[in-house]
């Protein structure tokens, strides 16, 4: 029955007011109405809480957490109108009581809503979270059969210069070899790719000594991330101190997770699943911070029971676009280590490293997950770009003073410009170039000089590489400082400079896929460049869009075949994940914004290889506000893996 607290309110009117006030979507209202059709006695508060739980998916949350201090912000945002918050009176305890009494709610997944202790889920999200936790727990309980003695010799050969110190790359290889899952996290420049290549050499060598050959698959969440790993992995595999047979058995081609699992057009299901698992013994996934809960559940379901999974990523980056923060949840205590005594001994025997300073403590016990997690702690790239490393560390530690010092101490790699919104400072920086990097004018000049038909592919590959020399980023999609208007501004300026004609498609236009196109083999986030194509009989060039596939090949596509694309002179920080640019420029708006967080700024900074430029349209307090605000996503995954 409906409680007296809500008896004077009409749930449909309340939902419509919340939707009109921007706190709910049409989808959320539709779900509440559907639940009322299934159960006409459903109470006011349960229907509203169901709509709010649905709405949380759009913000990356898997559930409503009634015991979290951020619940009010999760429901209402930072400054909601009082007339809207009054539509859901009561306290979390009263809401929990109403949920526990509702026929729409269970704790076992038998109803559309699931109340798991103090967290409310839609059934699908609850099922995915539980299946991921169960699958990871099962792999943590599956020993590889490799002893510390077996690992010692190969690890010494792969890391001959470790000396007496702790080489965390070597430690990561040892820990990742113990059970059916290994997790390696670290910031840019810490050697995640180097580590995983040596891990592949280690495991394949040991397998072939036993007259076996591991079937290895390499994947990344996006085409850009896959292409970047493909580009960097080949030379490292060739340099491995292993036999030619072992080296030849290690793949260097990286695919996307969608292609690995086998996409099915017009379906959210994959060809590979629990009843048709992947043909693989070892699966490595790079940029794992980009994997949402839905994709992680699909990946784990498709793995054979015997297969080993290695996840690589930076735990401090932005979480996935869709719901969940899987890598962050898995690596929540990676910095502390929390290694148990047997793990400390295993590492000492397998590679001679001393990790006693990272042992578990009585008030910080080590879980099974912690024993298979390694954090790479040395930035090998810092000598080349010390400013970027210093700024990223300061942002990560929420240290405002050190962030200001970094800009002051490293002017050769860090720039900070205060811009006005009523002039063309921004456009001029992007078109003419800055900080020693060429701008869009240089790119358009190169595009304007196409080679003969037989040389088009290497020419296109070079221009796509040039496109990564400079990239403008924003944390926002809409509004005057979002990528939509920034791209419009830059396009208009290019037209004024007679670099681009006033039409939709023109040579030099960079585009990004906004959804998967399985027929073309292009995925959401893939970037292409519009170029003069092959010449016809009259010597005229027809426009084509060049995309570089993960294996390095160039795919040419007619513009008319591309429906889901957008201009990408500027891209969101989310879309930039998995990419690296020589010069990254981040636009900050004129006022703080809920989407501007510490992880977003950190991710933008770490996309830069040589130079980072901050473009501020407001006061320094906008950056400071973002640094003070860490991302939080409601999820029960970390708690499920504590046992």
XYZ file of C-alpha atoms in Angstrom:
643
model
C 0.000 0.000 0.000
C 1.020 3.601 -0.529
C 2.308 5.266 2.643
C 0.533 8.285 4.182
C 3.616 10.370 3.398
C 2.825 10.256 -0.331
C -0.959 9.880 -0.267
C -1.631 13.454 -1.393
C 0.677 13.214 -4.425
C 0.050 11.776 -7.873
C 2.987 9.770 -9.174
C 2.349 10.536 -12.867
C 2.202 14.286 -12.250
C 5.395 14.076 -10.209
C 7.231 12.155 -12.935
C 6.212 14.694 -15.561
C 7.353 17.598 -13.400
C 10.702 15.890 -12.767
C 11.093 15.231 -16.482
C 10.200 18.804 -17.401
C 12.709 19.981 -14.796
C 15.481 17.982 -16.460
C 15.924 15.447 -13.653
C 14.396 12.527 -15.549
C 14.322 11.398 -19.186
C 11.378 10.173 -21.227
C 12.864 6.682 -20.912
C 12.826 6.866 -17.105
C 9.191 7.972 -17.064
C 8.288 5.165 -19.487
C 9.934 2.574 -17.226
C 7.947 3.794 -14.221
C 4.728 3.622 -16.219
C 5.577 0.110 -17.372
C 6.183 -0.998 -13.792
C 2.811 0.459 -12.780
C 1.164 -1.564 -15.550
C 2.824 -4.690 -14.168
C 1.844 -3.898 -10.598
C -1.034 -1.430 -10.177
C -0.567 -1.312 -6.401
C 3.015 -0.087 -6.758
C 3.530 2.831 -4.411
C 4.364 6.420 -5.319
C 7.844 6.344 -3.818
C 8.792 3.019 -5.447
C 7.769 4.246 -8.907
C 9.746 7.471 -8.501
C 12.785 5.625 -7.148
C 12.580 3.226 -10.107
C 12.625 6.196 -12.498
C 15.591 7.742 -10.679
C 17.456 4.417 -10.752
C 16.927 4.224 -14.520
C 18.126 7.803 -14.879
C 21.373 7.028 -13.065
C 22.517 4.897 -16.009
C 22.957 8.065 -18.073
C 25.415 9.371 -15.455
C 27.371 6.127 -15.306
C 25.868 4.817 -12.065
C 24.716 1.220 -11.795
C 22.403 1.787 -8.832
C 21.090 4.134 -6.192
C 23.186 3.804 -3.027
C 21.088 4.850 -0.055
C 24.028 4.821 2.360
C 26.353 7.022 0.323
C 26.869 10.631 1.315
C 26.546 11.620 -2.351
C 22.994 10.262 -2.660
C 21.393 13.708 -2.643
C 23.682 14.927 -5.428
C 23.112 11.661 -7.292
C 19.351 12.261 -7.213
C 19.030 16.005 -7.562
C 22.303 17.401 -8.851
C 24.115 20.314 -7.214
C 21.408 23.011 -6.978
C 17.913 21.612 -7.644
C 14.779 23.747 -7.259
C 13.044 23.110 -3.937
C 9.701 22.513 -5.667
C 11.225 19.455 -7.391
C 12.965 17.913 -4.370
C 9.664 18.139 -2.493
C 8.201 15.660 -4.971
C 10.112 12.871 -3.228
C 9.798 13.594 0.500
C 11.047 11.324 3.215
C 14.418 9.867 4.166
C 16.537 7.045 2.734
C 15.418 4.818 5.602
C 11.772 5.439 4.730
C 12.488 4.747 1.066
C 14.231 1.485 1.962
C 11.202 0.420 3.999
C 8.873 1.136 1.085
C 11.109 -0.794 -1.300
C 11.331 -3.804 1.009
C 7.531 -3.988 1.109
C 7.003 -3.640 -2.656
C 6.086 -6.625 -4.881
C 8.237 -5.008 -7.603
C 11.363 -5.429 -5.477
C 13.354 -8.502 -4.465
C 16.903 -9.309 -3.442
C 17.400 -12.252 -5.799
C 16.660 -10.859 -9.265
C 13.166 -12.311 -9.535
C 11.590 -8.864 -9.940
C 12.259 -5.820 -12.188
C 13.894 -3.971 -9.270
C 16.544 -5.492 -7.026
C 17.399 -4.179 -3.569
C 20.800 -5.594 -2.674
C 21.386 -4.462 0.907
C 21.394 -0.652 0.593
C 21.628 -0.435 -3.217
C 18.696 -0.340 -5.642
C 19.284 -1.700 -9.172
C 17.353 -2.346 -12.301
C 17.457 -6.112 -12.679
C 19.716 -6.098 -15.745
C 22.377 -3.950 -14.057
C 22.283 -6.076 -10.915
C 22.635 -9.259 -12.954
C 25.604 -7.878 -14.897
C 27.405 -6.675 -11.790
C 26.916 -9.994 -10.034
C 28.028 -12.024 -13.058
C 31.193 -9.918 -13.414
C 32.022 -10.324 -9.722
C 31.386 -14.087 -9.855
C 33.474 -14.544 -13.014
C 36.409 -12.579 -11.593
C 36.213 -14.464 -8.302
C 36.252 -17.775 -10.190
C 39.385 -16.750 -12.119
C 41.093 -15.555 -8.965
C 40.487 -19.025 -7.531
C 41.968 -20.759 -10.613
C 45.740 -21.227 -10.179
C 47.884 -21.190 -13.316
C 50.064 -24.047 -12.095
C 53.252 -22.004 -12.544
C 55.576 -21.962 -9.552
C 57.930 -19.196 -8.473
C 60.835 -21.465 -9.406
C 59.549 -21.902 -12.940
C 59.188 -18.148 -13.354
C 62.536 -17.148 -11.868
C 64.847 -17.945 -14.785
C 62.652 -16.522 -17.575
C 61.940 -13.377 -15.548
C 65.660 -12.782 -15.025
C 66.231 -13.181 -18.767
C 63.394 -10.774 -19.641
C 64.484 -8.192 -17.039
C 68.294 -8.444 -16.928
C 68.787 -4.915 -15.564
C 66.536 -5.134 -12.520
C 69.453 -5.201 -10.067
C 68.538 -5.188 -6.392
C 65.699 -2.676 -6.646
C 62.017 -3.330 -7.218
C 61.166 -3.413 -10.901
C 57.380 -3.153 -10.882
C 57.149 -4.329 -14.472
C 58.823 -7.558 -13.407
C 56.598 -7.789 -10.321
C 53.532 -7.290 -12.511
C 54.576 -10.171 -14.758
C 55.034 -12.439 -11.742
C 51.675 -11.537 -10.181
C 49.805 -11.814 -13.491
C 51.147 -15.351 -13.946
C 49.648 -16.796 -10.768
C 45.923 -17.200 -11.488
C 43.328 -16.841 -14.225
C 43.254 -13.030 -14.160
C 45.913 -10.360 -13.862
C 45.407 -6.608 -13.586
C 48.165 -4.128 -14.425
C 47.586 -0.420 -13.885
C 49.797 2.609 -14.261
C 49.888 6.086 -15.691
C 51.251 7.038 -19.124
C 54.936 6.305 -19.538
C 55.053 3.615 -16.858
C 55.556 0.873 -19.447
C 52.263 -0.999 -19.562
C 52.847 -2.086 -23.166
C 56.437 -3.125 -22.443
C 55.234 -5.111 -19.450
C 52.530 -6.980 -21.302
C 54.848 -7.839 -24.219
C 57.321 -9.374 -21.780
C 54.454 -11.156 -20.024
C 53.412 -12.682 -23.364
C 56.990 -13.772 -23.969
C 57.155 -15.286 -20.494
C 53.910 -17.253 -20.690
C 54.403 -18.400 -24.283
C 57.978 -19.543 -23.551
C 56.854 -21.616 -20.597
C 53.963 -23.087 -22.588
C 56.188 -24.076 -25.516
C 58.713 -25.668 -23.167
C 55.792 -27.926 -22.258
C 55.074 -28.588 -25.966
C 52.026 -26.343 -25.981
C 51.277 -23.104 -27.783
C 49.012 -20.491 -26.297
C 46.344 -19.020 -28.532
C 46.750 -15.331 -27.714
C 44.272 -12.585 -28.580
C 44.927 -8.864 -28.126
C 42.109 -6.322 -27.930
C 41.198 -2.773 -26.950
C 37.833 -1.041 -26.498
C 38.128 1.262 -29.532
C 39.697 1.235 -32.964
C 42.015 4.103 -32.007
C 43.284 2.274 -28.940
C 43.727 -0.925 -30.950
C 45.647 0.891 -33.693
C 47.893 2.593 -31.160
C 48.749 -0.701 -29.448
C 49.327 -2.378 -32.817
C 51.729 0.399 -33.747
C 53.750 0.109 -30.541
C 53.762 -3.629 -29.971
C 55.496 -4.892 -33.119
C 59.006 -3.593 -32.450
C 58.832 -4.666 -28.825
C 57.891 -8.232 -29.725
C 60.764 -8.336 -32.227
C 63.195 -7.279 -29.473
C 62.124 -9.932 -26.953
C 65.021 -12.114 -25.714
C 63.214 -15.338 -26.604
C 63.548 -17.949 -29.321
C 62.341 -17.245 -32.850
C 59.607 -19.855 -32.405
C 58.263 -18.093 -29.328
C 58.533 -14.686 -30.961
C 56.679 -15.880 -34.043
C 53.852 -17.251 -31.895
C 53.100 -13.882 -30.270
C 50.567 -11.875 -32.298
C 51.114 -8.202 -33.028
C 47.682 -7.417 -34.450
C 45.177 -5.878 -32.038
C 41.439 -5.876 -32.606
C 38.555 -4.079 -30.959
C 36.513 -5.831 -28.298
C 33.477 -5.702 -30.560
C 35.351 -7.500 -33.328
C 36.895 -9.957 -30.871
C 33.510 -10.967 -29.493
C 31.861 -10.911 -32.912
C 29.304 -8.183 -33.436
C 25.899 -9.076 -34.829
C 24.163 -6.372 -36.876
C 21.037 -4.951 -35.250
C 21.674 -6.891 -32.055
C 23.301 -6.114 -28.731
C 24.388 -9.742 -28.454
C 27.710 -11.168 -29.671
C 28.564 -14.342 -31.554
C 30.861 -15.439 -28.726
C 29.273 -16.047 -25.342
C 29.142 -18.665 -22.596
C 27.837 -21.346 -25.002
C 30.150 -20.376 -27.864
C 33.335 -19.192 -26.151
C 36.357 -17.588 -27.779
C 39.067 -19.812 -29.191
C 41.767 -18.428 -26.929
C 44.018 -19.402 -24.057
C 45.171 -15.898 -23.178
C 43.310 -12.628 -23.788
C 44.909 -9.222 -23.213
C 42.759 -6.078 -23.148
C 44.422 -2.662 -23.187
C 42.785 0.632 -22.074
C 40.559 -1.347 -19.718
C 39.369 1.803 -17.937
C 37.133 2.370 -20.977
C 35.237 -0.901 -20.494
C 31.741 -0.512 -19.061
C 29.924 -3.108 -17.000
C 27.878 -4.383 -19.948
C 30.960 -5.024 -22.090
C 32.920 -6.548 -19.200
C 30.076 -8.970 -18.540
C 30.057 -9.964 -22.226
C 33.840 -10.401 -22.311
C 33.992 -12.559 -19.191
C 31.060 -14.676 -20.372
C 32.838 -15.364 -23.687
C 36.117 -16.509 -22.121
C 36.736 -20.265 -21.879
C 37.070 -21.430 -18.273
C 40.784 -22.214 -18.733
C 41.685 -18.939 -20.475
C 43.710 -16.295 -18.698
C 42.627 -12.644 -18.826
C 45.040 -9.707 -18.512
C 43.588 -6.215 -18.087
C 45.790 -3.158 -18.688
C 44.824 0.420 -17.984
C 45.179 3.602 -16.001
C 42.909 3.458 -12.965
C 42.967 7.250 -12.642
C 41.546 7.972 -16.092
C 37.932 8.752 -16.810
C 35.634 5.794 -16.393
C 33.694 4.355 -19.306
C 31.080 6.408 -21.144
C 28.398 3.857 -20.255
C 27.490 2.700 -16.747
C 30.126 1.297 -14.432
C 33.701 2.050 -13.410
C 35.084 -1.464 -13.613
C 38.822 -0.709 -13.745
C 38.515 1.841 -10.953
C 36.631 -0.659 -8.785
C 39.164 -3.417 -9.465
C 42.135 -1.153 -8.704
C 40.648 0.706 -5.762
C 43.527 -0.282 -3.451
C 46.267 -0.782 -6.052
C 48.376 2.086 -4.689
C 48.588 0.503 -1.218
C 49.288 -2.961 -2.650
C 47.880 -4.882 0.331
C 49.895 -8.006 -0.484
C 49.597 -11.028 1.768
C 52.642 -12.817 3.164
C 52.517 -15.636 0.612
C 52.384 -13.090 -2.240
C 55.402 -11.226 -0.849
C 57.287 -14.528 -0.678
C 56.165 -15.557 -4.182
C 57.464 -12.291 -5.657
C 60.744 -12.595 -3.769
C 61.303 -16.133 -5.053
C 60.167 -15.494 -8.636
C 61.974 -12.242 -9.343
C 63.947 -11.264 -6.269
C 61.907 -8.130 -5.625
C 61.076 -6.913 -2.141
C 57.489 -5.649 -1.835
C 57.221 -5.841 1.942
C 56.500 -2.104 2.094
C 53.233 -2.875 0.308
C 52.015 -5.633 2.623
C 48.489 -5.779 3.966
C 47.821 -4.178 7.352
C 45.367 -5.221 10.066
C 43.089 -2.344 9.106
C 43.786 -2.806 5.372
C 43.516 -6.553 4.688
C 44.533 -7.869 1.295
C 41.872 -9.517 -0.856
C 42.366 -12.214 -3.463
C 42.006 -9.488 -6.087
C 44.880 -7.471 -4.596
C 47.212 -10.457 -4.960
C 46.782 -10.351 -8.756
C 46.942 -6.574 -9.148
C 50.112 -4.600 -9.821
C 50.595 -0.862 -10.119
C 53.523 0.338 -12.231
C 55.174 3.135 -10.255
C 58.068 4.419 -12.384
C 57.458 6.918 -15.173
C 60.072 6.078 -17.802
C 58.878 8.849 -20.094
C 59.260 11.633 -17.525
C 62.767 12.503 -18.687
C 61.314 13.374 -22.124
C 58.204 15.230 -20.884
C 58.788 16.006 -17.189
C 56.268 18.837 -17.174
C 53.367 16.667 -18.281
C 54.257 14.040 -15.691
C 54.557 16.645 -12.921
C 51.219 18.253 -13.801
C 49.412 14.910 -14.091
C 50.740 13.857 -10.672
C 49.691 17.155 -9.101
C 46.183 16.886 -10.554
C 45.891 13.282 -9.425
C 46.842 14.278 -5.897
C 44.478 17.298 -5.962
C 47.471 19.504 -5.146
C 46.598 22.993 -6.401
C 49.952 24.444 -5.391
C 51.993 21.866 -7.282
C 49.766 22.212 -10.345
C 50.534 25.942 -10.440
C 54.241 25.207 -9.920
C 54.241 22.767 -12.836
C 53.005 25.422 -15.257
C 55.621 27.823 -13.904
C 58.556 25.374 -13.882
C 58.007 23.689 -17.278
C 57.128 26.421 -19.804
C 58.634 24.380 -22.643
C 55.917 21.708 -22.357
C 53.096 23.342 -20.375
C 51.164 26.427 -21.482
C 48.260 28.285 -19.915
C 46.304 30.910 -21.890
C 43.435 33.088 -20.733
C 41.123 33.637 -23.722
C 38.213 35.915 -24.461
C 35.087 34.466 -26.051
C 34.458 37.474 -28.283
C 37.514 37.167 -30.533
C 39.351 34.555 -32.620
C 42.270 33.754 -30.304
C 41.218 30.117 -30.085
C 40.760 29.731 -33.821
C 44.112 31.355 -34.546
C 45.933 29.002 -32.153
C 44.438 25.948 -33.843
C 44.872 27.090 -37.435
C 48.312 28.694 -37.240
C 49.701 26.355 -34.586
C 51.337 27.108 -31.252
C 54.027 25.943 -28.846
C 56.215 24.899 -31.758
C 53.567 22.632 -33.309
C 52.064 23.135 -36.769
C 48.363 23.921 -37.002
C 45.511 23.146 -39.358
C 46.880 25.415 -42.089
C 49.798 23.019 -42.491
C 47.444 20.035 -42.684
C 45.262 21.668 -45.351
C 48.370 22.488 -47.411
C 49.423 18.833 -47.330
C 45.903 17.667 -48.207
C 45.938 19.969 -51.229
C 48.829 18.057 -52.844
C 47.587 14.497 -53.531
C 49.990 11.958 -55.058
C 49.353 9.441 -57.807
C 46.807 6.700 -57.284
C 49.423 4.069 -56.384
C 50.822 6.210 -53.535
C 47.524 7.161 -51.927
C 47.629 4.735 -48.982
C 50.993 5.801 -47.509
C 50.074 9.439 -48.172
C 46.796 9.027 -46.284
C 48.554 7.214 -43.438
C 50.978 10.105 -43.115
C 48.198 12.676 -43.010
C 46.253 10.697 -40.414
C 49.455 10.670 -38.371
C 49.778 14.427 -38.833
C 46.203 14.803 -37.608
C 47.352 13.446 -34.215
C 50.042 16.119 -33.844
C 47.471 18.564 -32.424
C 44.068 17.982 -30.839
C 41.614 20.326 -29.149
C 39.646 18.730 -26.295
C 36.685 19.780 -24.199
C 34.962 18.121 -21.290
C 31.594 19.286 -22.594
C 29.552 18.362 -25.632
C 27.048 21.226 -25.815
C 27.078 24.908 -24.966
C 29.499 27.646 -26.072
C 32.521 25.702 -24.829
C 31.372 22.242 -25.924
C 32.716 20.387 -28.940
C 29.608 21.009 -31.054
C 30.020 24.787 -31.047
C 33.827 24.628 -31.052
C 33.724 22.599 -34.271
C 31.262 25.075 -35.777
C 33.522 27.989 -34.811
C 36.614 26.367 -36.310
C 34.801 25.370 -39.498
C 33.520 28.941 -39.954
C 37.008 30.365 -39.361
C 38.553 27.956 -41.890
C 35.981 29.131 -44.408
C 36.841 32.763 -43.688
C 40.510 31.902 -44.256
C 39.633 30.270 -47.603
C 40.965 26.951 -46.349
C 37.600 25.146 -46.406
C 34.649 25.679 -48.791
C 31.115 26.290 -47.513
C 29.798 22.773 -47.997
C 29.472 19.676 -45.825
C 32.213 17.556 -47.372
C 35.588 18.951 -48.375
C 39.205 17.804 -48.498
C 40.762 18.215 -45.056
C 37.604 17.657 -42.995
C 38.362 15.278 -40.102
C 35.421 13.171 -38.964
C 34.677 10.757 -36.154
C 32.299 7.818 -36.228
C 29.487 8.326 -33.716
C 28.155 4.777 -33.888
C 29.286 1.356 -35.026
C 28.914 0.546 -38.726
C 29.347 -3.198 -38.988
C 28.993 -3.285 -42.764
C 31.897 -0.871 -43.201
C 33.856 -2.387 -40.325
C 34.147 0.995 -38.581
C 33.487 1.512 -34.898
C 32.251 4.363 -32.739
C 35.224 6.677 -32.121
C 37.178 5.827 -35.296
C 38.645 8.967 -36.867
C 38.934 9.526 -40.606
C 40.204 12.317 -42.847
C 38.437 13.502 -45.992
C 40.899 13.475 -48.889
C 41.005 13.781 -52.677
C 40.511 10.237 -53.922
C 41.524 8.524 -57.144
C 41.354 10.576 -60.312
C 38.699 9.884 -62.904
C 39.176 9.871 -66.688
C 39.042 13.668 -66.709
C 41.731 14.009 -64.049
C 39.320 15.124 -61.321
C 39.591 13.828 -57.764
C 36.531 12.371 -56.061
C 36.413 12.800 -52.315
C 36.988 9.776 -50.104
C 37.331 9.455 -46.341
C 40.447 7.578 -45.218
C 40.366 5.512 -42.015
C 43.325 3.583 -40.655
C 42.282 0.144 -39.430
C 43.877 -1.455 -36.347
C 46.154 -3.562 -38.587
C 47.489 -0.416 -40.278
C 45.622 -0.740 -43.580
C 43.814 2.274 -45.019
C 40.101 1.949 -45.678
C 38.626 4.403 -48.208
C 34.940 5.211 -47.875
C 32.626 7.379 -49.967
C 31.241 10.258 -47.869
C 27.733 9.245 -48.913
C 28.223 5.909 -47.124
C 28.864 7.626 -43.806
C 25.757 8.537 -41.856
C 26.920 8.570 -38.234
C 29.867 10.972 -38.369
C 30.688 14.411 -37.005
C 33.435 16.954 -37.612
C 36.247 16.526 -35.089
C 38.560 19.535 -34.988
C 37.543 19.341 -31.325
C 36.591 16.159 -29.492
C 35.384 15.354 -25.995
C 37.903 14.129 -23.457
C 35.898 10.893 -23.249
C 36.352 10.276 -26.981
C 40.090 11.008 -26.728
C 40.735 8.024 -24.463
C 42.997 5.489 -26.087
C 44.658 8.206 -28.177
C 47.867 10.169 -27.833
C 48.674 13.539 -29.386
C 51.917 15.442 -29.600
C 50.125 18.634 -28.548
C 46.884 18.493 -26.580
C 44.834 21.635 -25.901
C 42.052 21.549 -23.284
C 39.275 24.150 -23.255
C 37.842 25.084 -19.865
C 34.553 27.074 -19.792
C 33.945 30.368 -18.041
C 32.372 28.742 -14.958
C 32.579 25.429 -13.059
C 30.501 22.599 -14.474
C 29.368 19.277 -12.940
C 31.076 17.317 -15.734
C 34.474 18.887 -15.061
C 36.210 16.537 -12.638
C 39.702 15.617 -11.531
C 39.706 12.490 -13.698
C 38.615 14.444 -16.757
C 41.450 16.973 -16.412
C 43.965 14.182 -15.687
C 42.823 12.240 -18.747
C 43.159 15.306 -20.973
C 46.667 16.037 -19.715
C 47.835 12.480 -20.205
C 46.695 12.469 -23.845
C 49.666 14.807 -24.508
C 53.030 13.343 -25.400
C 55.115 16.514 -25.819
C 53.043 19.608 -25.001
C 49.891 20.422 -23.051
C 48.070 23.749 -23.336
C 45.243 24.864 -21.050
C 42.822 27.332 -22.664
C 40.794 29.129 -19.986
C 37.764 31.255 -20.784
C 37.142 31.846 -17.078
C 39.064 32.359 -13.873
C 41.627 29.873 -12.462
C 38.936 28.791 -9.998
C 37.329 26.715 -12.785
C 40.387 24.447 -12.904
C 40.632 24.428 -9.127
C 36.982 23.409 -8.804
C 37.527 20.495 -11.211
C 40.656 19.306 -9.388
C 38.793 19.222 -6.074
C 35.972 17.106 -7.511
C 36.726 13.390 -7.969
C 34.436 11.220 -10.067
C 32.222 8.849 -8.139
C 29.995 6.132 -9.563
C 27.515 4.119 -7.565
C 28.375 0.439 -7.825
C 28.613 -2.625 -5.618
C 31.372 -4.383 -7.573
C 34.235 -3.452 -5.252
C 32.288 -4.634 -2.198
C 31.384 -7.905 -3.910
C 35.069 -8.608 -4.535
C 36.147 -7.916 -0.951
C 35.229 -11.384 0.281
